[in-house]
Coordinates of C-alpha atoms in Angstrom, one line a residue:
P918 CA 14.7 60.9 4.6
T919 CA 11.9 59.2 2.7
K920 CA 9.2 57.7 4.9
Q921 CA 8.4 54.1 4.4
P922 CA 4.9 53.6 2.9
P923 CA 2.5 52.4 5.5
I924 CA 1.6 49.3 3.4
S925 CA 4.9 47.6 4.3
L926 CA 4.1 48.0 8.0
L927 CA 0.7 46.5 7.4
S928 CA 2.1 43.5 5.5
S929 CA 4.8 42.8 8.2
S930 CA 2.2 42.9 11.0
L931 CA -0.1 40.6 9.0
S932 CA 2.8 38.2 8.5
H933 CA 2.7 37.2 12.2
F934 CA -0.8 35.9 11.9
N935 CA -0.9 34.3 8.5
G936 CA 1.7 31.6 7.8
T937 CA 1.4 31.7 4.0
K938 CA 1.6 35.4 4.0
L939 CA 4.9 35.2 6.0
C940 CA 6.4 32.8 3.4
Q941 CA 5.4 35.1 0.5
I942 CA 6.6 38.4 2.0
Q943 CA 9.9 36.9 3.1
Y944 CA 10.8 35.4 -0.2
K945 CA 9.6 38.1 -2.4
R946 CA 12.4 40.3 -1.2
K947 CA 14.9 37.6 -1.8
V948 CA 14.0 35.9 -5.0
Y949 CA 13.7 38.5 -7.6
Q950 CA 17.3 39.6 -7.4
P951 CA 19.1 36.3 -7.5
K952 CA 22.8 36.8 -6.6
G953 CA 25.2 35.7 -9.2
A954 CA 22.5 34.2 -11.4
L955 CA 23.9 32.7 -14.6
H956 CA 22.1 33.5 -17.7
I957 CA 21.3 30.1 -19.2
A958 CA 19.0 29.7 -22.2
A959 CA 16.6 27.0 -21.0
S960 CA 16.0 25.7 -24.5
S961 CA 19.7 24.9 -25.2
T962 CA 20.8 21.3 -25.1
K963 CA 22.7 20.4 -22.0
K964 CA 25.1 17.7 -21.1
I965 CA 23.5 16.5 -17.9
L966 CA 24.7 14.1 -15.2
I967 CA 22.2 12.5 -12.8
M968 CA 23.7 11.0 -9.6
G969 CA 21.4 8.0 -9.1
G970 CA 18.5 7.7 -11.4
T971 CA 17.5 4.0 -11.6
R972 CA 15.2 3.7 -8.7
F973 CA 12.4 6.3 -8.4
I974 CA 12.7 10.1 -8.9
G975 CA 15.5 9.8 -11.4
V976 CA 13.6 7.4 -13.5
F977 CA 10.9 10.0 -14.2
L978 CA 13.3 12.9 -14.3
S979 CA 15.6 11.3 -16.9
R980 CA 12.7 10.6 -19.2
L981 CA 11.6 14.3 -19.2
L982 CA 15.2 15.4 -19.8
V983 CA 15.8 13.0 -22.7
K984 CA 12.4 14.1 -24.2
E985 CA 13.6 17.8 -24.0
G986 CA 16.6 16.8 -26.1
H987 CA 19.3 16.8 -23.4
Q988 CA 22.2 14.4 -23.3
V989 CA 21.7 12.5 -20.1
T990 CA 24.1 10.2 -18.2
L991 CA 23.2 8.3 -15.1
F992 CA 26.0 7.7 -12.6
T993 CA 25.2 4.5 -10.7
R994 CA 27.1 1.5 -9.3
G995 CA 25.4 -0.6 -12.0
K996 CA 23.8 -3.0 -9.5
A997 CA 20.3 -2.3 -10.8
P998 CA 19.5 -2.3 -14.6
V999 CA 20.2 1.2 -16.0
T1000 CA 16.8 1.4 -17.5
Q1001 CA 13.5 -0.5 -17.1
Q1002 CA 10.3 -0.1 -19.0
L1003 CA 7.9 1.9 -17.0
P1004 CA 4.4 0.6 -16.3
G1005 CA 2.2 2.0 -19.0
E1006 CA 5.1 3.1 -21.2
S1007 CA 4.9 2.1 -24.8
D1008 CA 7.6 -0.2 -26.3
S1009 CA 8.6 2.5 -28.8
D1010 CA 8.9 5.2 -26.1
Y1011 CA 11.0 2.9 -24.0
A1012 CA 13.2 1.8 -26.9
E1013 CA 13.9 5.4 -27.8
F1014 CA 14.7 6.4 -24.2
K1015 CA 17.0 3.3 -23.8
S1016 CA 18.9 4.2 -27.0
K1017 CA 19.6 7.7 -25.7
I1018 CA 20.4 7.3 -22.1
L1019 CA 24.1 7.0 -21.2
H1020 CA 25.6 5.3 -18.2
L1021 CA 28.7 6.0 -16.1
K1022 CA 29.4 3.1 -13.8
G1023 CA 31.1 3.9 -10.5
D1024 CA 30.8 4.3 -6.8
R1025 CA 30.2 7.9 -5.7
M1026 CA 32.1 7.2 -2.5
D1027 CA 35.2 6.6 -4.6
F1028 CA 36.1 10.2 -4.7
D1029 CA 39.2 9.8 -6.9
F1030 CA 37.1 8.0 -9.6
V1031 CA 34.4 10.7 -9.4
K1032 CA 36.9 13.4 -9.9
S1033 CA 38.8 11.8 -12.8
S1034 CA 35.7 10.5 -14.7
L1035 CA 33.6 13.7 -14.3
S1036 CA 36.4 16.1 -15.2
A1037 CA 37.1 14.0 -18.3
E1038 CA 33.5 14.3 -19.3
G1039 CA 32.8 17.9 -18.4
Y1040 CA 29.1 18.1 -17.6
D1041 CA 27.0 21.3 -17.8
V1042 CA 24.5 20.4 -15.2
V1043 CA 24.4 17.9 -12.3
Y1044 CA 21.3 16.6 -10.7
D1045 CA 22.2 15.0 -7.4
I1046 CA 19.2 12.8 -6.4
N1047 CA 20.9 10.4 -4.0
G1048 CA 23.5 12.6 -2.2
R1049 CA 23.3 12.3 1.6
E1050 CA 26.5 13.9 2.8
A1051 CA 28.4 17.1 1.9
A1052 CA 31.6 15.0 1.5
E1053 CA 30.0 13.2 -1.5
V1054 CA 29.3 16.4 -3.3
E1055 CA 32.6 18.1 -2.9
P1056 CA 34.5 16.0 -5.4
I1057 CA 31.8 16.6 -8.0
L1058 CA 32.2 20.4 -7.6
D1059 CA 36.0 20.0 -7.7
A1060 CA 35.8 18.0 -10.9
L1061 CA 33.6 20.4 -12.7
P1062 CA 34.9 24.0 -12.3
N1063 CA 32.7 25.2 -15.2
L1064 CA 29.5 23.7 -14.0
E1065 CA 26.5 25.8 -15.0
Q1066 CA 24.2 24.5 -12.3
F1067 CA 24.1 21.9 -9.5
I1068 CA 20.5 20.8 -8.6
Y1069 CA 20.2 19.0 -5.3
C1070 CA 17.5 16.8 -3.9
S1071 CA 17.3 17.8 -0.3
S1072 CA 14.4 17.1 2.1
A1073 CA 11.7 19.0 4.0
G1074 CA 12.9 16.8 6.9
V1075 CA 15.7 19.5 7.5
Y1076 CA 13.2 21.9 9.1
L1077 CA 13.2 22.4 12.9
K1078 CA 10.0 21.0 14.3
S1079 CA 7.6 23.9 14.8
D1080 CA 4.1 24.8 16.0
M1081 CA 3.9 27.3 13.2
L1082 CA 3.1 25.6 9.9
P1083 CA 3.3 25.2 7.0
H1084 CA 7.1 25.1 6.8
C1085 CA 8.5 27.9 4.5
E1086 CA 11.9 28.0 2.8
T1087 CA 13.0 30.7 5.3
D1088 CA 12.1 28.7 8.4
A1089 CA 14.6 27.6 11.0
V1090 CA 16.3 24.3 10.2
D1091 CA 17.4 21.5 12.6
P1092 CA 21.1 20.9 12.6
K1093 CA 20.4 17.6 14.5
S1094 CA 17.8 16.3 12.1
R1095 CA 18.1 12.9 10.5
H1096 CA 18.8 14.8 7.3
K1097 CA 21.6 17.0 8.6
G1098 CA 23.8 15.7 5.8
K1099 CA 21.4 17.3 3.3
L1100 CA 21.6 20.5 5.4
N1101 CA 25.4 20.4 5.4
T1102 CA 25.3 19.9 1.6
E1103 CA 23.2 23.0 1.1
S1104 CA 25.7 25.0 3.3
L1105 CA 28.6 23.6 1.2
L1106 CA 26.8 24.7 -2.1
E1107 CA 26.1 28.1 -0.6
S1108 CA 29.8 28.5 0.4
R1109 CA 31.2 27.4 -3.0
D1110 CA 31.3 29.6 -6.1
V1111 CA 28.6 27.5 -7.8
N1112 CA 25.1 28.2 -9.2
W1113 CA 23.0 25.8 -7.2
T1114 CA 19.3 25.0 -6.6
S1115 CA 18.0 22.9 -3.8
V1116 CA 14.6 21.1 -3.8
R1117 CA 13.0 20.0 -0.6
P1118 CA 10.2 17.4 -1.1
V1119 CA 8.0 16.3 1.8
Y1120 CA 6.7 12.7 1.4
I1121 CA 7.1 11.5 -2.2
Y1122 CA 4.7 8.9 -3.6
G1123 CA 3.9 7.4 -7.0
P1124 CA 4.7 4.3 -9.1
L1125 CA 8.0 2.6 -8.2
N1126 CA 8.1 4.2 -4.7
Y1127 CA 10.6 2.3 -2.6
N1128 CA 9.4 3.9 0.6
P1129 CA 6.3 2.2 1.9
V1130 CA 4.2 5.4 1.8
E1131 CA 1.0 4.4 -0.1
E1132 CA 2.1 0.8 -0.4
W1133 CA 1.7 0.4 3.4
F1134 CA -2.0 1.3 3.1
F1135 CA -2.6 -0.7 -0.1
H1136 CA -1.3 -3.9 1.5
R1137 CA -3.8 -3.5 4.4
L1138 CA -6.7 -2.5 2.1
K1139 CA -6.1 -5.4 -0.2
A1140 CA -6.0 -7.9 2.7
G1141 CA -9.3 -6.4 4.0
R1142 CA -7.6 -5.5 7.3
P1143 CA -8.3 -2.6 9.6
I1144 CA -5.8 0.2 9.4
P1145 CA -4.0 1.0 12.6
I1146 CA -3.2 4.7 12.9
P1147 CA -1.4 6.2 15.9
N1148 CA -3.1 8.6 18.3
S1149 CA -6.0 10.7 17.0
G1150 CA -5.5 10.3 13.3
V1151 CA -6.0 14.0 12.7
Q1152 CA -2.2 14.6 12.4
I1153 CA -1.7 16.6 9.2
T1154 CA 0.9 15.6 6.6
Q1155 CA 1.5 16.2 2.9
L1156 CA 2.4 14.0 -0.1
G1157 CA 3.8 15.0 -3.5
H1158 CA 3.6 12.9 -6.6
V1159 CA 6.9 11.8 -8.1
K1160 CA 5.9 13.1 -11.6
D1161 CA 5.2 16.5 -10.1
L1162 CA 8.6 16.5 -8.4
A1163 CA 10.2 15.6 -11.7
T1164 CA 8.5 18.6 -13.5
A1165 CA 9.7 20.9 -10.6
F1166 CA 13.3 19.6 -11.3
I1167 CA 12.8 20.5 -14.9
A1168 CA 11.4 24.0 -14.0
V1169 CA 14.6 24.9 -12.1
L1170 CA 16.9 23.8 -15.0
G1171 CA 18.6 26.9 -16.5
N1172 CA 16.2 29.1 -14.7
E1173 CA 17.9 32.2 -13.3
K1174 CA 15.1 32.7 -10.8
A1175 CA 16.2 29.4 -9.3
S1176 CA 19.8 30.5 -8.8
K1177 CA 21.0 29.9 -5.3
Q1178 CA 17.4 29.2 -4.1
V1179 CA 15.6 26.5 -2.1
F1180 CA 12.1 25.3 -3.1
N1181 CA 9.7 23.2 -1.1
I1182 CA 7.9 20.7 -3.5
S1183 CA 4.9 18.7 -2.7
G1184 CA 1.1 18.5 -3.3
E1185 CA -1.0 21.5 -2.8
K1186 CA -3.4 19.9 -0.2
Y1187 CA -2.5 18.7 3.3
V1188 CA -4.1 15.5 4.5
T1189 CA -4.8 13.9 7.9
F1190 CA -3.6 10.3 8.6
D1191 CA -7.2 9.1 8.6
G1192 CA -7.9 11.1 5.4
L1193 CA -4.9 9.4 3.8
A1194 CA -6.2 6.0 4.6
K1195 CA -9.5 6.9 3.0
A1196 CA -7.9 8.5 0.0
C1197 CA -5.8 5.3 -0.6
A1198 CA -9.1 3.2 -0.4
K1199 CA -10.7 5.5 -3.0
A1200 CA -7.7 5.2 -5.3
G1201 CA -7.7 1.4 -5.2
G1202 CA -11.4 1.0 -5.4
F1203 CA -11.7 -0.5 -1.9
P1204 CA -14.5 0.1 0.5
E1205 CA -14.0 2.7 3.2
P1206 CA -11.5 1.2 5.7
E1207 CA -12.0 0.4 9.3
I1208 CA -9.5 2.6 11.2
V1209 CA -8.2 1.6 14.6
H1210 CA -6.4 4.3 16.7
Y1211 CA -3.9 3.3 19.3
N1212 CA -1.4 4.9 21.7
P1213 CA 2.1 4.0 20.4
K1214 CA 3.6 4.5 23.9
E1215 CA 1.7 1.4 25.0
F1216 CA 3.7 -0.8 22.7
D1217 CA 7.2 -2.0 22.1
F1218 CA 7.6 -2.7 18.4
G1219 CA 11.3 -3.3 18.7
K1220 CA 13.1 -2.3 15.4
K1221 CA 9.9 -2.4 13.4
K1222 CA 8.0 0.7 12.2
A1223 CA 4.4 0.3 13.0
F1224 CA 3.4 3.3 10.8
P1225 CA 5.3 4.8 7.9
F1226 CA 4.9 8.5 8.8
R1227 CA 6.4 10.6 11.5
D1228 CA 3.7 11.0 14.2
Q1229 CA 3.3 14.8 14.0
H1230 CA 2.0 17.6 11.9
F1231 CA 4.4 17.9 9.0
F1232 CA 3.7 19.9 5.8
A1233 CA 5.3 22.7 3.8
S1234 CA 4.2 25.6 1.7
V1235 CA 4.7 25.2 -2.1
E1236 CA 3.8 28.9 -2.8
K1237 CA 7.3 29.9 -3.6
A1238 CA 7.7 27.3 -6.3
K1239 CA 4.3 28.2 -7.7
H1240 CA 5.1 32.0 -7.8
V1241 CA 8.7 32.0 -8.7
L1242 CA 8.9 29.0 -11.1
G1243 CA 5.4 29.0 -12.4
W1244 CA 5.3 25.3 -11.4
K1245 CA 2.1 23.7 -10.3
P1246 CA 1.4 20.1 -9.3
E1247 CA -0.7 18.2 -11.8
F1248 CA -2.0 15.6 -9.5
D1249 CA -4.4 16.1 -6.6
L1250 CA -4.0 13.4 -3.9
V1251 CA -6.7 10.9 -4.9
E1252 CA -5.7 11.2 -8.6
G1253 CA -2.1 10.7 -7.7
L1254 CA -2.7 7.7 -5.5
T1255 CA -4.9 6.3 -8.3
D1256 CA -2.0 6.7 -10.7
S1257 CA 0.3 5.0 -8.3
Y1258 CA -2.2 2.1 -7.7
N1259 CA -3.0 1.5 -11.3
L1260 CA 0.6 1.6 -12.5
D1261 CA 2.1 -0.3 -9.6
F1262 CA 0.4 -2.0 -6.7
G1263 CA -2.8 -2.7 -8.7
R1264 CA -0.6 -4.7 -11.2
G1265 CA 0.7 -6.8 -8.4
T1266 CA 4.0 -5.1 -8.1
F1267 CA 5.4 -3.7 -4.8
R1268 CA 8.8 -3.2 -3.1
K1269 CA 8.2 -4.8 0.3
E1270 CA 6.1 -7.9 1.2
A1271 CA 3.2 -7.2 3.6
D1272 CA 4.2 -7.5 7.3
F1273 CA 1.3 -7.3 9.6
S1274 CA 3.1 -8.3 12.8
T1275 CA 2.9 -4.8 14.4
D1276 CA -0.7 -4.5 13.3
D1277 CA -1.5 -7.8 15.1
M1278 CA 0.0 -6.5 18.3
I1279 CA -2.1 -3.4 18.1
L1280 CA -5.3 -5.1 17.0
G1281 CA -4.9 -7.9 19.6
K1282 CA -4.6 -5.3 22.4
S1283 CA -7.5 -3.1 21.1
F1284 CA -9.7 -6.3 20.8
V1285 CA -9.0 -7.1 24.5
L1286 CA -9.8 -3.6 25.5
Q1287 CA -13.1 -3.7 23.5
S1288 CA -14.3 -7.0 25.0

């Protein structure tokens, strides 16, 4: 019997101490022999369906796909305009995009309609940006037996909370998480005879963001208010720019290395809550903010969220995407926040009005404590 080379023992013992190493070793075995990979020429034009696509991620993704010459249809309820000109987008670029994008109007919860309309069209690739439950995905797979690839937007929120970070694609997941529907969808894809790829972003930011991630900070900075941050402010989190997420979605398209694989996608750097407040100030050209720390257990905010992030360390390794897909985020955090500020909040546009009611509770109490 052949003896195993000592190097493998070394690398496995190392893996216990070094989180990133662990990710790399575990996925190297898996990734390079994708099971049932379909050989798709990435350059060939595809008939692509995007479920969603008018709000945030899909807006940037659909533009890249159209630029690459694919025929792109957005499946939406038609409540929002199918296209809108992006901040900073030239009239001619927008006109060209608008002339090429197609629209299929329907409710994805109407499974009969989904089956009949999709099977009539016969798409090559589906990007599912807004799917939350496995039941919403099943009719799509049923309708498209010859589907070449199903690309799913999952979430890093599926990982089981852990003291060992960053989260890697092989880490334990939490069947009780708020995102368990995403997890069930990944299991469904795994169980069906379909070539799938799942992308797990951490926090996404950038122009048009409908989650108050950077906007929450920008509102306070613009009003010249202190920024209330729970506990120590050294909790570490991670943000990824929407345009970098869109290029990752392009990198998996027709890529046999992405067959039946999961990829974390986010920025390369992790950041503390206090550091994020400072980065947002830099991005918007504001003076360094006054930060007030508070103990959230001392307050009852009712239904309101006093802070837009989960109060814990939460970040994931993007090494697998970098090595396997050759993808790399273009934006560092301050650049990305500057892009978001200049193309969105700095132009006076935002999704939610400022609401400082929870801040006032916190600041009122800390003022009393100080005096």
